[in-house]
Amino acid sequence: MNENLDQLPAVAEYARSVGARELSIHPIIGRHLVPHDFSQELKANQLRDGFKDALRSKVAAVQSTHLSIALNVLNPDLDPHPRLNHTPGYYSPALPAGARIYSCDQSPFESVHILASGNVVVCEVHDEVSFGNLHENSLHDIWVGDQYSDFRKRYVAGSVPECRSCVWKLAYLPGPLRSTIVIAEGMTPQLMRGWHSHDGSDLIWSKRNAVLTLGNPGHKKRLRIVGTLPQSPPGETHSLHLSCNRVPIGSIQNDSATASGFDKTLSLPHGWDRLYLEISTSHLFRPSLHSASSDSRDLGAGLSRIEVCD
């Protein structure tokens, strides 16, 4: 808040003194009315330009004297130069015509909010619109129900007004559907669901279940996939299963105690012009439980490249 910006240097100094390497700053979020005056920080539900300028300036000043700590402001609205292109990324301004939403911090494909009343809602912005109540229906039935399905379609199309103006959305401009995905070239909206954030390397990790899509204008009937499969649990085999347009097309196994790279070509049963690919792994791998890594993500498989081929 505006009234505690001057406390940031002391907080950073305390973080340094206890050995912290990262300090996350959460500007106030405008939601329902609360008994406090946020007029210096907010205009409606958006951060005021003056407050954003003051926060940027304070963070820059503190960062210059605390080089050992990474200061992260966890609100995309602080980005002074938001960009919109074919690569999904945070875009805080209102979504322009033709752009689409890739995901957000509370994706309707991967998260759900349950209120104390039992009402199931999409997120805190939409908490007054219930898609069902757990006293009347199961969570599964609500999750796969018509209301949720319709909302998801409108969400990705960018036609939900509240989502179009939400600062937490990842958006992109649609481009031609490619027949090859090379992770080293950057993130792509063709990696549709179930992927961890891309860190800029030549590998992206899936969750246990993930989906992607490829174009196939030449109606080719072979698929090449290159990546990494984590180690197997003791006495078991770690498997990666693939299906295309709901038809199983093969699997990849790793029965070793270390991660194993793979480069495999699979046959497609038909030369579909668009491929909807689902991958799933038999196990999850959390690096922080099996090594000195601090990575606490649950990983499925690592993908480097996937393409249709002759």
PDB file of C-alpha atoms in Angstrom:
ATOM      1  CA  MET A   1       0.000   0.000   0.000  1.00  0.00           C
ATOM      2  CA  ASN A   2       1.026   3.596  -0.384  1.00  0.00           C
ATOM      3  CA  GLU A   3       1.269   4.022   3.368  1.00  0.00           C
ATOM      4  CA  ASN A   4       3.823   1.253   3.871  1.00  0.00           C
ATOM      5  CA  LEU A   5       6.109   1.774   0.870  1.00  0.00           C
ATOM      6  CA  ASP A   6       8.673   3.361   3.185  1.00  0.00           C
ATOM      7  CA  GLN A   7       8.884   0.091   5.141  1.00  0.00           C
ATOM      8  CA  LEU A   8      10.314  -1.788   2.169  1.00  0.00           C
ATOM      9  CA  PRO A   9      13.994  -0.968   2.887  1.00  0.00           C
ATOM     10  CA  ALA A  10      13.672  -2.352   6.422  1.00  0.00           C
ATOM     11  CA  VAL A  11      11.923  -5.481   5.164  1.00  0.00           C
ATOM     12  CA  ALA A  12      14.662  -6.024   2.583  1.00  0.00           C
ATOM     13  CA  GLU A  13      17.341  -5.555   5.219  1.00  0.00           C
ATOM     14  CA  TYR A  14      15.646  -8.105   7.474  1.00  0.00           C
ATOM     15  CA  ALA A  15      15.404 -10.530   4.542  1.00  0.00           C
ATOM     16  CA  ARG A  16      19.134 -10.077   3.914  1.00  0.00           C
ATOM     17  CA  SER A  17      19.964 -10.642   7.579  1.00  0.00           C
ATOM     18  CA  VAL A  18      18.211 -14.032   7.679  1.00  0.00           C
ATOM     19  CA  GLY A  19      19.702 -15.201   4.378  1.00  0.00           C
ATOM     20  CA  ALA A  20      16.629 -14.872   2.150  1.00  0.00           C
ATOM     21  CA  ARG A  21      17.407 -14.692  -1.566  1.00  0.00           C
ATOM     22  CA  GLU A  22      14.052 -13.490  -2.824  1.00  0.00           C
ATOM     23  CA  LEU A  23      11.468 -10.955  -1.674  1.00  0.00           C
ATOM     24  CA  SER A  24       7.981 -10.978  -3.205  1.00  0.00           C
ATOM     25  CA  ILE A  25       5.890  -7.815  -3.144  1.00  0.00           C
ATOM     26  CA  HIS A  26       2.118  -8.009  -3.565  1.00  0.00           C
ATOM     27  CA  PRO A  27       0.438  -4.667  -4.302  1.00  0.00           C
ATOM     28  CA  ILE A  28      -3.080  -4.330  -2.967  1.00  0.00           C
ATOM     29  CA  ILE A  29      -5.708  -6.025  -5.148  1.00  0.00           C
ATOM     30  CA  GLY A  30      -9.073  -4.349  -5.607  1.00  0.00           C
ATOM     31  CA  ARG A  31     -11.962  -6.720  -5.018  1.00  0.00           C
ATOM     32  CA  HIS A  32     -15.058  -6.206  -2.896  1.00  0.00           C
ATOM     33  CA  LEU A  33     -15.324  -3.182  -0.666  1.00  0.00           C
ATOM     34  CA  VAL A  34     -13.368  -3.361   2.589  1.00  0.00           C
ATOM     35  CA  PRO A  35     -13.347  -0.755   5.393  1.00  0.00           C
ATOM     36  CA  HIS A  36     -10.155   0.993   4.275  1.00  0.00           C
ATOM     37  CA  ASP A  37      -9.433   3.888   1.967  1.00  0.00           C
ATOM     38  CA  PHE A  38      -7.415   2.637  -1.023  1.00  0.00           C
ATOM     39  CA  SER A  39      -8.035   5.706  -3.152  1.00  0.00           C
ATOM     40  CA  GLN A  40      -4.300   6.450  -3.385  1.00  0.00           C
ATOM     41  CA  GLU A  41      -3.574   2.965  -4.759  1.00  0.00           C
ATOM     42  CA  LEU A  42      -6.647   2.029  -6.756  1.00  0.00           C
ATOM     43  CA  LYS A  43      -9.030   3.440  -9.292  1.00  0.00           C
ATOM     44  CA  ALA A  44     -11.921   1.006  -9.399  1.00  0.00           C
ATOM     45  CA  ASN A  45     -10.082  -2.347  -9.376  1.00  0.00           C
ATOM     46  CA  GLN A  46      -6.933  -1.152 -11.166  1.00  0.00           C
ATOM     47  CA  LEU A  47      -3.708   0.237  -9.719  1.00  0.00           C
ATOM     48  CA  ARG A  48      -3.356   3.985 -10.154  1.00  0.00           C
ATOM     49  CA  ASP A  49      -0.513   5.184 -12.380  1.00  0.00           C
ATOM     50  CA  GLY A  50       0.871   7.343  -9.583  1.00  0.00           C
ATOM     51  CA  PHE A  51       1.028   4.433  -7.167  1.00  0.00           C
ATOM     52  CA  LYS A  52       2.670   2.199  -9.787  1.00  0.00           C
ATOM     53  CA  ASP A  53       5.317   4.866 -10.417  1.00  0.00           C
ATOM     54  CA  ALA A  54       5.986   5.231  -6.675  1.00  0.00           C
ATOM     55  CA  LEU A  55       6.243   1.458  -6.226  1.00  0.00           C
ATOM     56  CA  ARG A  56       8.603   1.022  -9.195  1.00  0.00           C
ATOM     57  CA  SER A  57      10.817   3.810  -7.877  1.00  0.00           C
ATOM     58  CA  LYS A  58      10.954   2.386  -4.354  1.00  0.00           C
ATOM     59  CA  VAL A  59      11.685  -1.142  -5.575  1.00  0.00           C
ATOM     60  CA  ALA A  60      14.474   0.115  -7.848  1.00  0.00           C
ATOM     61  CA  ALA A  61      16.047   2.094  -4.987  1.00  0.00           C
ATOM     62  CA  VAL A  62      15.929  -0.865  -2.596  1.00  0.00           C
ATOM     63  CA  GLN A  63      17.231  -3.266  -5.238  1.00  0.00           C
ATOM     64  CA  SER A  64      20.238  -1.041  -5.875  1.00  0.00           C
ATOM     65  CA  THR A  65      21.322  -1.402  -2.235  1.00  0.00           C
ATOM     66  CA  HIS A  66      20.406  -5.083  -1.803  1.00  0.00           C
ATOM     67  CA  LEU A  67      21.948  -6.801  -4.793  1.00  0.00           C
ATOM     68  CA  SER A  68      21.933 -10.232  -3.129  1.00  0.00           C
ATOM     69  CA  ILE A  69      18.124 -10.327  -2.976  1.00  0.00           C
ATOM     70  CA  ALA A  70      15.779 -10.568  -5.959  1.00  0.00           C
ATOM     71  CA  LEU A  71      12.821  -8.222  -5.512  1.00  0.00           C
ATOM     72  CA  ASN A  72       9.771  -9.399  -7.452  1.00  0.00           C
ATOM     73  CA  VAL A  73       6.574  -7.394  -7.751  1.00  0.00           C
ATOM     74  CA  LEU A  74       3.861  -9.985  -8.282  1.00  0.00           C
ATOM     75  CA  ASN A  75       1.459  -7.971 -10.376  1.00  0.00           C
ATOM     76  CA  PRO A  76       1.772  -7.798 -14.191  1.00  0.00           C
ATOM     77  CA  ASP A  77       0.193  -4.340 -14.141  1.00  0.00           C
ATOM     78  CA  LEU A  78       3.583  -2.949 -13.053  1.00  0.00           C
ATOM     79  CA  ASP A  79       5.072  -3.767 -16.469  1.00  0.00           C
ATOM     80  CA  PRO A  80       5.449  -0.356 -18.166  1.00  0.00           C
ATOM     81  CA  HIS A  81       5.735  -1.891 -21.643  1.00  0.00           C
ATOM     82  CA  PRO A  82       3.281  -4.810 -21.998  1.00  0.00           C
ATOM     83  CA  ARG A  83       3.696  -6.688 -25.272  1.00  0.00           C
ATOM     84  CA  LEU A  84       1.251  -8.806 -27.210  1.00  0.00           C
ATOM     85  CA  ASN A  85       2.516 -11.240 -29.849  1.00  0.00           C
ATOM     86  CA  HIS A  86       2.293 -14.894 -30.879  1.00  0.00           C
ATOM     87  CA  THR A  87       3.980 -16.043 -27.655  1.00  0.00           C
ATOM     88  CA  PRO A  88       1.719 -16.295 -24.573  1.00  0.00           C
ATOM     89  CA  GLY A  89       2.677 -13.828 -21.868  1.00  0.00           C
ATOM     90  CA  TYR A  90       1.221 -11.598 -19.195  1.00  0.00           C
ATOM     91  CA  TYR A  91      -0.699  -8.722 -20.723  1.00  0.00           C
ATOM     92  CA  SER A  92      -2.343  -6.388 -18.208  1.00  0.00           C
ATOM     93  CA  PRO A  93      -4.231  -3.969 -20.529  1.00  0.00           C
ATOM     94  CA  ALA A  94      -7.672  -4.818 -21.862  1.00  0.00           C
ATOM     95  CA  LEU A  95      -7.475  -7.488 -24.541  1.00  0.00           C
ATOM     96  CA  PRO A  96      -7.747  -6.044 -28.077  1.00  0.00           C
ATOM     97  CA  ALA A  97      -9.917  -7.555 -30.782  1.00  0.00           C
ATOM     98  CA  GLY A  98      -8.463 -10.727 -32.284  1.00  0.00           C
ATOM     99  CA  ALA A  99      -6.313 -11.635 -29.287  1.00  0.00           C
ATOM    100  CA  ARG A 100      -6.977 -14.743 -27.211  1.00  0.00           C
ATOM    101  CA  ILE A 101      -6.386 -15.839 -23.637  1.00  0.00           C
ATOM    102  CA  TYR A 102      -3.917 -18.665 -23.083  1.00  0.00           C
ATOM    103  CA  SER A 103      -4.240 -18.986 -19.315  1.00  0.00           C
ATOM    104  CA  CYS A 104      -4.211 -16.986 -16.084  1.00  0.00           C
ATOM    105  CA  ASP A 105      -3.229 -17.316 -12.442  1.00  0.00           C
ATOM    106  CA  GLN A 106      -6.541 -19.057 -11.681  1.00  0.00           C
ATOM    107  CA  SER A 107      -7.142 -20.989 -14.876  1.00  0.00           C
ATOM    108  CA  PRO A 108     -10.621 -22.529 -15.227  1.00  0.00           C
ATOM    109  CA  PHE A 109      -8.890 -25.584 -16.704  1.00  0.00           C
ATOM    110  CA  GLU A 110      -6.684 -26.252 -13.675  1.00  0.00           C
ATOM    111  CA  SER A 111      -8.192 -24.646 -10.571  1.00  0.00           C
ATOM    112  CA  VAL A 112     -11.515 -24.225  -8.828  1.00  0.00           C
ATOM    113  CA  HIS A 113     -12.816 -22.130  -5.933  1.00  0.00           C
ATOM    114  CA  ILE A 114     -15.256 -23.542  -3.387  1.00  0.00           C
ATOM    115  CA  LEU A 115     -16.973 -21.036  -1.123  1.00  0.00           C
ATOM    116  CA  ALA A 116     -18.112 -21.708   2.447  1.00  0.00           C
ATOM    117  CA  SER A 117     -21.684 -21.939   1.136  1.00  0.00           C
ATOM    118  CA  GLY A 118     -20.725 -24.874  -1.097  1.00  0.00           C
ATOM    119  CA  ASN A 119     -20.955 -22.751  -4.238  1.00  0.00           C
ATOM    120  CA  VAL A 120     -18.369 -23.607  -6.892  1.00  0.00           C
ATOM    121  CA  VAL A 121     -16.995 -20.545  -8.709  1.00  0.00           C
ATOM    122  CA  VAL A 122     -14.303 -19.987 -11.319  1.00  0.00           C
ATOM    123  CA  CYS A 123     -12.156 -17.491  -9.419  1.00  0.00           C
ATOM    124  CA  GLU A 124     -12.346 -14.626  -6.949  1.00  0.00           C
ATOM    125  CA  VAL A 125     -13.307 -12.181  -9.699  1.00  0.00           C
ATOM    126  CA  HIS A 126     -16.315 -14.324 -10.612  1.00  0.00           C
ATOM    127  CA  ASP A 127     -17.214 -15.329  -7.042  1.00  0.00           C
ATOM    128  CA  GLU A 128     -20.793 -14.106  -7.386  1.00  0.00           C
ATOM    129  CA  VAL A 129     -21.520 -16.482 -10.283  1.00  0.00           C
ATOM    130  CA  SER A 130     -21.987 -20.067  -9.085  1.00  0.00           C
ATOM    131  CA  PHE A 131     -21.627 -23.010 -11.463  1.00  0.00           C
ATOM    132  CA  GLY A 132     -23.136 -25.378  -8.921  1.00  0.00           C
ATOM    133  CA  ASN A 133     -23.351 -26.195  -5.241  1.00  0.00           C
ATOM    134  CA  LEU A 134     -21.723 -29.174  -3.529  1.00  0.00           C
ATOM    135  CA  HIS A 135     -24.849 -29.720  -1.440  1.00  0.00           C
ATOM    136  CA  GLU A 136     -26.664 -30.520  -4.689  1.00  0.00           C
ATOM    137  CA  ASN A 137     -24.066 -31.938  -7.097  1.00  0.00           C
ATOM    138  CA  SER A 138     -20.652 -33.597  -6.979  1.00  0.00           C
ATOM    139  CA  LEU A 139     -17.562 -31.563  -7.790  1.00  0.00           C
ATOM    140  CA  HIS A 140     -16.916 -33.862 -10.764  1.00  0.00           C
ATOM    141  CA  ASP A 141     -20.365 -33.236 -12.239  1.00  0.00           C
ATOM    142  CA  ILE A 142     -19.965 -29.478 -11.811  1.00  0.00           C
ATOM    143  CA  TRP A 143     -16.428 -29.516 -13.268  1.00  0.00           C
ATOM    144  CA  VAL A 144     -17.511 -31.316 -16.457  1.00  0.00           C
ATOM    145  CA  GLY A 145     -20.934 -29.649 -16.627  1.00  0.00           C
ATOM    146  CA  ASP A 146     -22.292 -27.426 -19.361  1.00  0.00           C
ATOM    147  CA  GLN A 147     -21.775 -24.159 -17.464  1.00  0.00           C
ATOM    148  CA  TYR A 148     -18.073 -24.758 -16.912  1.00  0.00           C
ATOM    149  CA  SER A 149     -17.623 -26.005 -20.473  1.00  0.00           C
ATOM    150  CA  ASP A 150     -19.327 -22.947 -21.934  1.00  0.00           C
ATOM    151  CA  PHE A 151     -17.291 -20.621 -19.736  1.00  0.00           C
ATOM    152  CA  ARG A 152     -14.007 -22.228 -20.817  1.00  0.00           C
ATOM    153  CA  LYS A 153     -14.877 -21.770 -24.497  1.00  0.00           C
ATOM    154  CA  ARG A 154     -15.687 -18.085 -23.975  1.00  0.00           C
ATOM    155  CA  TYR A 155     -12.605 -17.683 -21.767  1.00  0.00           C
ATOM    156  CA  VAL A 156     -10.053 -18.842 -24.380  1.00  0.00           C
ATOM    157  CA  ALA A 157     -11.856 -16.853 -27.077  1.00  0.00           C
ATOM    158  CA  GLY A 158     -11.406 -13.740 -24.929  1.00  0.00           C
ATOM    159  CA  SER A 159     -15.127 -13.009 -24.885  1.00  0.00           C
ATOM    160  CA  VAL A 160     -15.628 -12.848 -21.092  1.00  0.00           C
ATOM    161  CA  PRO A 161     -15.522  -9.102 -20.227  1.00  0.00           C
ATOM    162  CA  GLU A 162     -14.012  -9.562 -16.754  1.00  0.00           C
ATOM    163  CA  CYS A 163     -11.271 -11.809 -18.189  1.00  0.00           C
ATOM    164  CA  ARG A 164     -10.510  -9.433 -21.057  1.00  0.00           C
ATOM    165  CA  SER A 165      -9.705  -6.676 -18.565  1.00  0.00           C
ATOM    166  CA  CYS A 166      -8.022  -8.843 -15.901  1.00  0.00           C
ATOM    167  CA  VAL A 167      -4.347  -7.978 -15.353  1.00  0.00           C
ATOM    168  CA  TRP A 168      -3.455 -11.603 -14.471  1.00  0.00           C
ATOM    169  CA  LYS A 169      -4.152 -13.084 -17.905  1.00  0.00           C
ATOM    170  CA  LEU A 170      -1.621 -14.609 -20.280  1.00  0.00           C
ATOM    171  CA  ALA A 171      -2.628 -13.596 -23.780  1.00  0.00           C
ATOM    172  CA  TYR A 172      -1.408 -13.953 -27.359  1.00  0.00           C
ATOM    173  CA  LEU A 173      -2.198 -13.197 -30.977  1.00  0.00           C
ATOM    174  CA  PRO A 174      -3.214 -16.324 -32.925  1.00  0.00           C
ATOM    175  CA  GLY A 175      -0.931 -17.442 -35.728  1.00  0.00           C
ATOM    176  CA  PRO A 176      -0.817 -20.297 -38.246  1.00  0.00           C
ATOM    177  CA  LEU A 177      -0.983 -23.786 -36.732  1.00  0.00           C
ATOM    178  CA  ARG A 178       2.526 -25.230 -37.034  1.00  0.00           C
ATOM    179  CA  SER A 179       3.432 -28.870 -37.615  1.00  0.00           C
ATOM    180  CA  THR A 180       6.564 -28.616 -35.463  1.00  0.00           C
ATOM    181  CA  ILE A 181       7.166 -27.372 -31.928  1.00  0.00           C
ATOM    182  CA  VAL A 182      10.780 -26.687 -30.919  1.00  0.00           C
ATOM    183  CA  ILE A 183      10.936 -25.615 -27.277  1.00  0.00           C
ATOM    184  CA  ALA A 184      14.242 -23.780 -27.697  1.00  0.00           C
ATOM    185  CA  GLU A 185      12.431 -21.347 -30.013  1.00  0.00           C
ATOM    186  CA  GLY A 186      10.136 -20.215 -27.174  1.00  0.00           C
ATOM    187  CA  MET A 187       6.727 -20.819 -25.707  1.00  0.00           C
ATOM    188  CA  THR A 188       3.779 -21.460 -28.020  1.00  0.00           C
ATOM    189  CA  PRO A 189       0.003 -21.502 -27.459  1.00  0.00           C
ATOM    190  CA  GLN A 190      -0.029 -24.898 -29.187  1.00  0.00           C
ATOM    191  CA  LEU A 191       1.115 -26.273 -25.808  1.00  0.00           C
ATOM    192  CA  MET A 192      -2.438 -25.998 -24.656  1.00  0.00           C
ATOM    193  CA  ARG A 193      -2.870 -27.344 -21.110  1.00  0.00           C
ATOM    194  CA  GLY A 194      -0.886 -29.065 -18.395  1.00  0.00           C
ATOM    195  CA  TRP A 195       2.549 -27.461 -18.843  1.00  0.00           C
ATOM    196  CA  HIS A 196       4.811 -25.790 -16.334  1.00  0.00           C
ATOM    197  CA  SER A 197       6.186 -22.346 -17.191  1.00  0.00           C
ATOM    198  CA  HIS A 198       8.917 -22.258 -19.814  1.00  0.00           C
ATOM    199  CA  ASP A 199      12.236 -21.090 -18.329  1.00  0.00           C
ATOM    200  CA  GLY A 200      13.847 -20.207 -21.651  1.00  0.00           C
ATOM    201  CA  SER A 201      15.769 -23.476 -21.992  1.00  0.00           C
ATOM    202  CA  ASP A 202      15.372 -26.136 -24.687  1.00  0.00           C
ATOM    203  CA  LEU A 203      13.087 -28.221 -22.443  1.00  0.00           C
ATOM    204  CA  ILE A 204       9.615 -27.681 -20.988  1.00  0.00           C
ATOM    205  CA  TRP A 205       8.093 -29.923 -18.337  1.00  0.00           C
ATOM    206  CA  SER A 206       4.590 -31.277 -18.416  1.00  0.00           C
ATOM    207  CA  LYS A 207       2.409 -32.062 -15.462  1.00  0.00           C
ATOM    208  CA  ARG A 208       1.096 -35.617 -15.209  1.00  0.00           C
ATOM    209  CA  ASN A 209      -1.437 -34.957 -17.963  1.00  0.00           C
ATOM    210  CA  ALA A 210      -0.916 -32.436 -20.756  1.00  0.00           C
ATOM    211  CA  VAL A 211      -2.286 -31.633 -24.196  1.00  0.00           C
ATOM    212  CA  LEU A 212      -0.893 -29.954 -27.292  1.00  0.00           C
ATOM    213  CA  THR A 213      -1.924 -29.513 -30.898  1.00  0.00           C
ATOM    214  CA  LEU A 214      -0.095 -29.685 -34.241  1.00  0.00           C
ATOM    215  CA  GLY A 215      -1.083 -28.894 -37.777  1.00  0.00           C
ATOM    216  CA  ASN A 216      -0.626 -31.570 -40.425  1.00  0.00           C
ATOM    217  CA  PRO A 217      -1.266 -29.963 -43.822  1.00  0.00           C
ATOM    218  CA  GLY A 218       0.603 -32.745 -45.633  1.00  0.00           C
ATOM    219  CA  HIS A 219      -1.523 -35.439 -43.947  1.00  0.00           C
ATOM    220  CA  LYS A 220       1.616 -37.240 -42.805  1.00  0.00           C
ATOM    221  CA  LYS A 221       1.271 -40.358 -40.675  1.00  0.00           C
ATOM    222  CA  ARG A 222       4.303 -40.297 -38.405  1.00  0.00           C
ATOM    223  CA  LEU A 223       5.079 -38.314 -35.271  1.00  0.00           C
ATOM    224  CA  ARG A 224       8.526 -37.674 -33.795  1.00  0.00           C
ATOM    225  CA  ILE A 225       8.856 -36.711 -30.132  1.00  0.00           C
ATOM    226  CA  VAL A 226      12.110 -35.801 -28.335  1.00  0.00           C
ATOM    227  CA  GLY A 227      12.442 -35.247 -24.620  1.00  0.00           C
ATOM    228  CA  THR A 228      13.294 -36.609 -21.191  1.00  0.00           C
ATOM    229  CA  LEU A 229      11.517 -39.018 -18.862  1.00  0.00           C
ATOM    230  CA  PRO A 230      12.428 -38.869 -15.152  1.00  0.00           C
ATOM    231  CA  GLN A 231      13.669 -41.839 -13.176  1.00  0.00           C
ATOM    232  CA  SER A 232      11.440 -44.720 -12.174  1.00  0.00           C
ATOM    233  CA  PRO A 233      10.316 -45.388  -8.611  1.00  0.00           C
ATOM    234  CA  PRO A 234      12.208 -48.358  -7.096  1.00  0.00           C
ATOM    235  CA  GLY A 235      11.030 -51.623  -8.641  1.00  0.00           C
ATOM    236  CA  GLU A 236       8.713 -49.907 -11.160  1.00  0.00           C
ATOM    237  CA  THR A 237       8.775 -48.606 -14.716  1.00  0.00           C
ATOM    238  CA  HIS A 238       8.036 -44.978 -15.505  1.00  0.00           C
ATOM    239  CA  SER A 239       5.864 -44.752 -18.618  1.00  0.00           C
ATOM    240  CA  LEU A 240       4.840 -41.952 -20.924  1.00  0.00           C
ATOM    241  CA  HIS A 241       1.631 -42.666 -22.851  1.00  0.00           C
ATOM    242  CA  LEU A 242       0.553 -40.757 -25.956  1.00  0.00           C
ATOM    243  CA  SER A 243      -2.727 -40.546 -27.818  1.00  0.00           C
ATOM    244  CA  CYS A 244      -3.715 -38.596 -30.915  1.00  0.00           C
ATOM    245  CA  ASN A 245      -7.292 -37.454 -31.469  1.00  0.00           C
ATOM    246  CA  ARG A 246      -8.321 -39.828 -28.642  1.00  0.00           C
ATOM    247  CA  VAL A 247      -6.573 -42.829 -30.240  1.00  0.00           C
ATOM    248  CA  PRO A 248      -3.586 -44.372 -28.339  1.00  0.00           C
ATOM    249  CA  ILE A 249      -0.463 -44.263 -30.512  1.00  0.00           C
ATOM    250  CA  GLY A 250       2.291 -45.584 -28.263  1.00  0.00           C
ATOM    251  CA  SER A 251       4.312 -45.269 -25.090  1.00  0.00           C
ATOM    252  CA  ILE A 252       7.858 -44.638 -23.887  1.00  0.00           C
ATOM    253  CA  GLN A 253       9.386 -46.345 -20.837  1.00  0.00           C
ATOM    254  CA  ASN A 254      12.202 -45.636 -18.413  1.00  0.00           C
ATOM    255  CA  ASP A 255      13.002 -48.373 -15.881  1.00  0.00           C
ATOM    256  CA  SER A 256      16.322 -46.893 -14.750  1.00  0.00           C
ATOM    257  CA  ALA A 257      17.232 -44.978 -11.587  1.00  0.00           C
ATOM    258  CA  THR A 258      18.152 -41.850 -13.552  1.00  0.00           C
ATOM    259  CA  ALA A 259      16.424 -39.580 -16.035  1.00  0.00           C
ATOM    260  CA  SER A 260      16.505 -40.891 -19.586  1.00  0.00           C
ATOM    261  CA  GLY A 261      16.414 -38.957 -22.829  1.00  0.00           C
ATOM    262  CA  PHE A 262      14.300 -40.256 -25.704  1.00  0.00           C
ATOM    263  CA  ASP A 263      13.880 -39.614 -29.410  1.00  0.00           C
ATOM    264  CA  LYS A 264      11.063 -41.749 -30.750  1.00  0.00           C
ATOM    265  CA  THR A 265       8.978 -41.850 -33.911  1.00  0.00           C
ATOM    266  CA  LEU A 266       5.425 -43.182 -33.680  1.00  0.00           C
ATOM    267  CA  SER A 267       2.937 -44.115 -36.375  1.00  0.00           C
ATOM    268  CA  LEU A 268      -0.355 -42.254 -36.674  1.00  0.00           C
ATOM    269  CA  PRO A 269      -3.456 -44.293 -37.581  1.00  0.00           C
ATOM    270  CA  HIS A 270      -4.749 -41.541 -39.890  1.00  0.00           C
ATOM    271  CA  GLY A 271      -3.377 -38.533 -41.732  1.00  0.00           C
ATOM    272  CA  TRP A 272      -5.549 -36.038 -39.861  1.00  0.00           C
ATOM    273  CA  ASP A 273      -5.031 -32.402 -40.835  1.00  0.00           C
ATOM    274  CA  ARG A 274      -5.012 -31.380 -37.165  1.00  0.00           C
ATOM    275  CA  LEU A 275      -3.528 -33.432 -34.346  1.00  0.00           C
ATOM    276  CA  TYR A 276      -4.801 -33.132 -30.780  1.00  0.00           C
ATOM    277  CA  LEU A 277      -2.171 -34.896 -28.705  1.00  0.00           C
ATOM    278  CA  GLU A 278      -2.566 -36.005 -25.105  1.00  0.00           C
ATOM    279  CA  ILE A 279       0.360 -37.183 -23.004  1.00  0.00           C
ATOM    280  CA  SER A 280       0.232 -38.733 -19.561  1.00  0.00           C
ATOM    281  CA  THR A 281       2.814 -40.282 -17.268  1.00  0.00           C
ATOM    282  CA  SER A 282       2.421 -43.194 -14.900  1.00  0.00           C
ATOM    283  CA  HIS A 283       4.256 -41.333 -12.125  1.00  0.00           C
ATOM    284  CA  LEU A 284       5.156 -37.836 -11.017  1.00  0.00           C
ATOM    285  CA  PHE A 285       8.687 -36.753 -10.165  1.00  0.00           C
ATOM    286  CA  ARG A 286       9.432 -34.002  -7.627  1.00  0.00           C
ATOM    287  CA  PRO A 287      13.148 -33.055  -7.800  1.00  0.00           C
ATOM    288  CA  SER A 288      13.270 -31.675  -4.251  1.00  0.00           C
ATOM    289  CA  LEU A 289      12.341 -35.102  -2.857  1.00  0.00           C
ATOM    290  CA  HIS A 290      14.952 -37.040  -4.816  1.00  0.00           C
ATOM    291  CA  SER A 291      17.938 -34.698  -5.102  1.00  0.00           C
ATOM    292  CA  ALA A 292      19.536 -31.569  -3.705  1.00  0.00           C
ATOM    293  CA  SER A 293      17.344 -29.453  -5.987  1.00  0.00           C
ATOM    294  CA  SER A 294      14.926 -26.919  -4.499  1.00  0.00           C
ATOM    295  CA  ASP A 295      12.508 -27.542  -7.385  1.00  0.00           C
ATOM    296  CA  SER A 296       9.234 -28.641  -5.771  1.00  0.00           C
ATOM    297  CA  ARG A 297       7.217 -28.958  -8.972  1.00  0.00           C
ATOM    298  CA  ASP A 298       5.486 -32.238  -9.793  1.00  0.00           C
ATOM    299  CA  LEU A 299       6.922 -33.161 -13.186  1.00  0.00           C
ATOM    300  CA  GLY A 300       5.583 -35.524 -15.811  1.00  0.00           C
ATOM    301  CA  ALA A 301       7.808 -35.565 -18.909  1.00  0.00           C
ATOM    302  CA  GLY A 302      10.216 -33.073 -20.428  1.00  0.00           C
ATOM    303  CA  LEU A 303       9.573 -32.079 -24.037  1.00  0.00           C
ATOM    304  CA  SER A 304      12.261 -30.679 -26.366  1.00  0.00           C
ATOM    305  CA  ARG A 305      10.708 -31.193 -29.792  1.00  0.00           C
ATOM    306  CA  ILE A 306       7.646 -32.724 -31.401  1.00  0.00           C
ATOM    307  CA  GLU A 307       6.787 -32.788 -35.113  1.00  0.00           C
ATOM    308  CA  VAL A 308       4.912 -34.619 -37.804  1.00  0.00           C
ATOM    309  CA  CYS A 309       7.278 -36.231 -40.278  1.00  0.00           C
ATOM    310  CA  ASP A 310       7.510 -38.479 -43.335  1.00  0.00           C
TER     311      ASP A 310
END
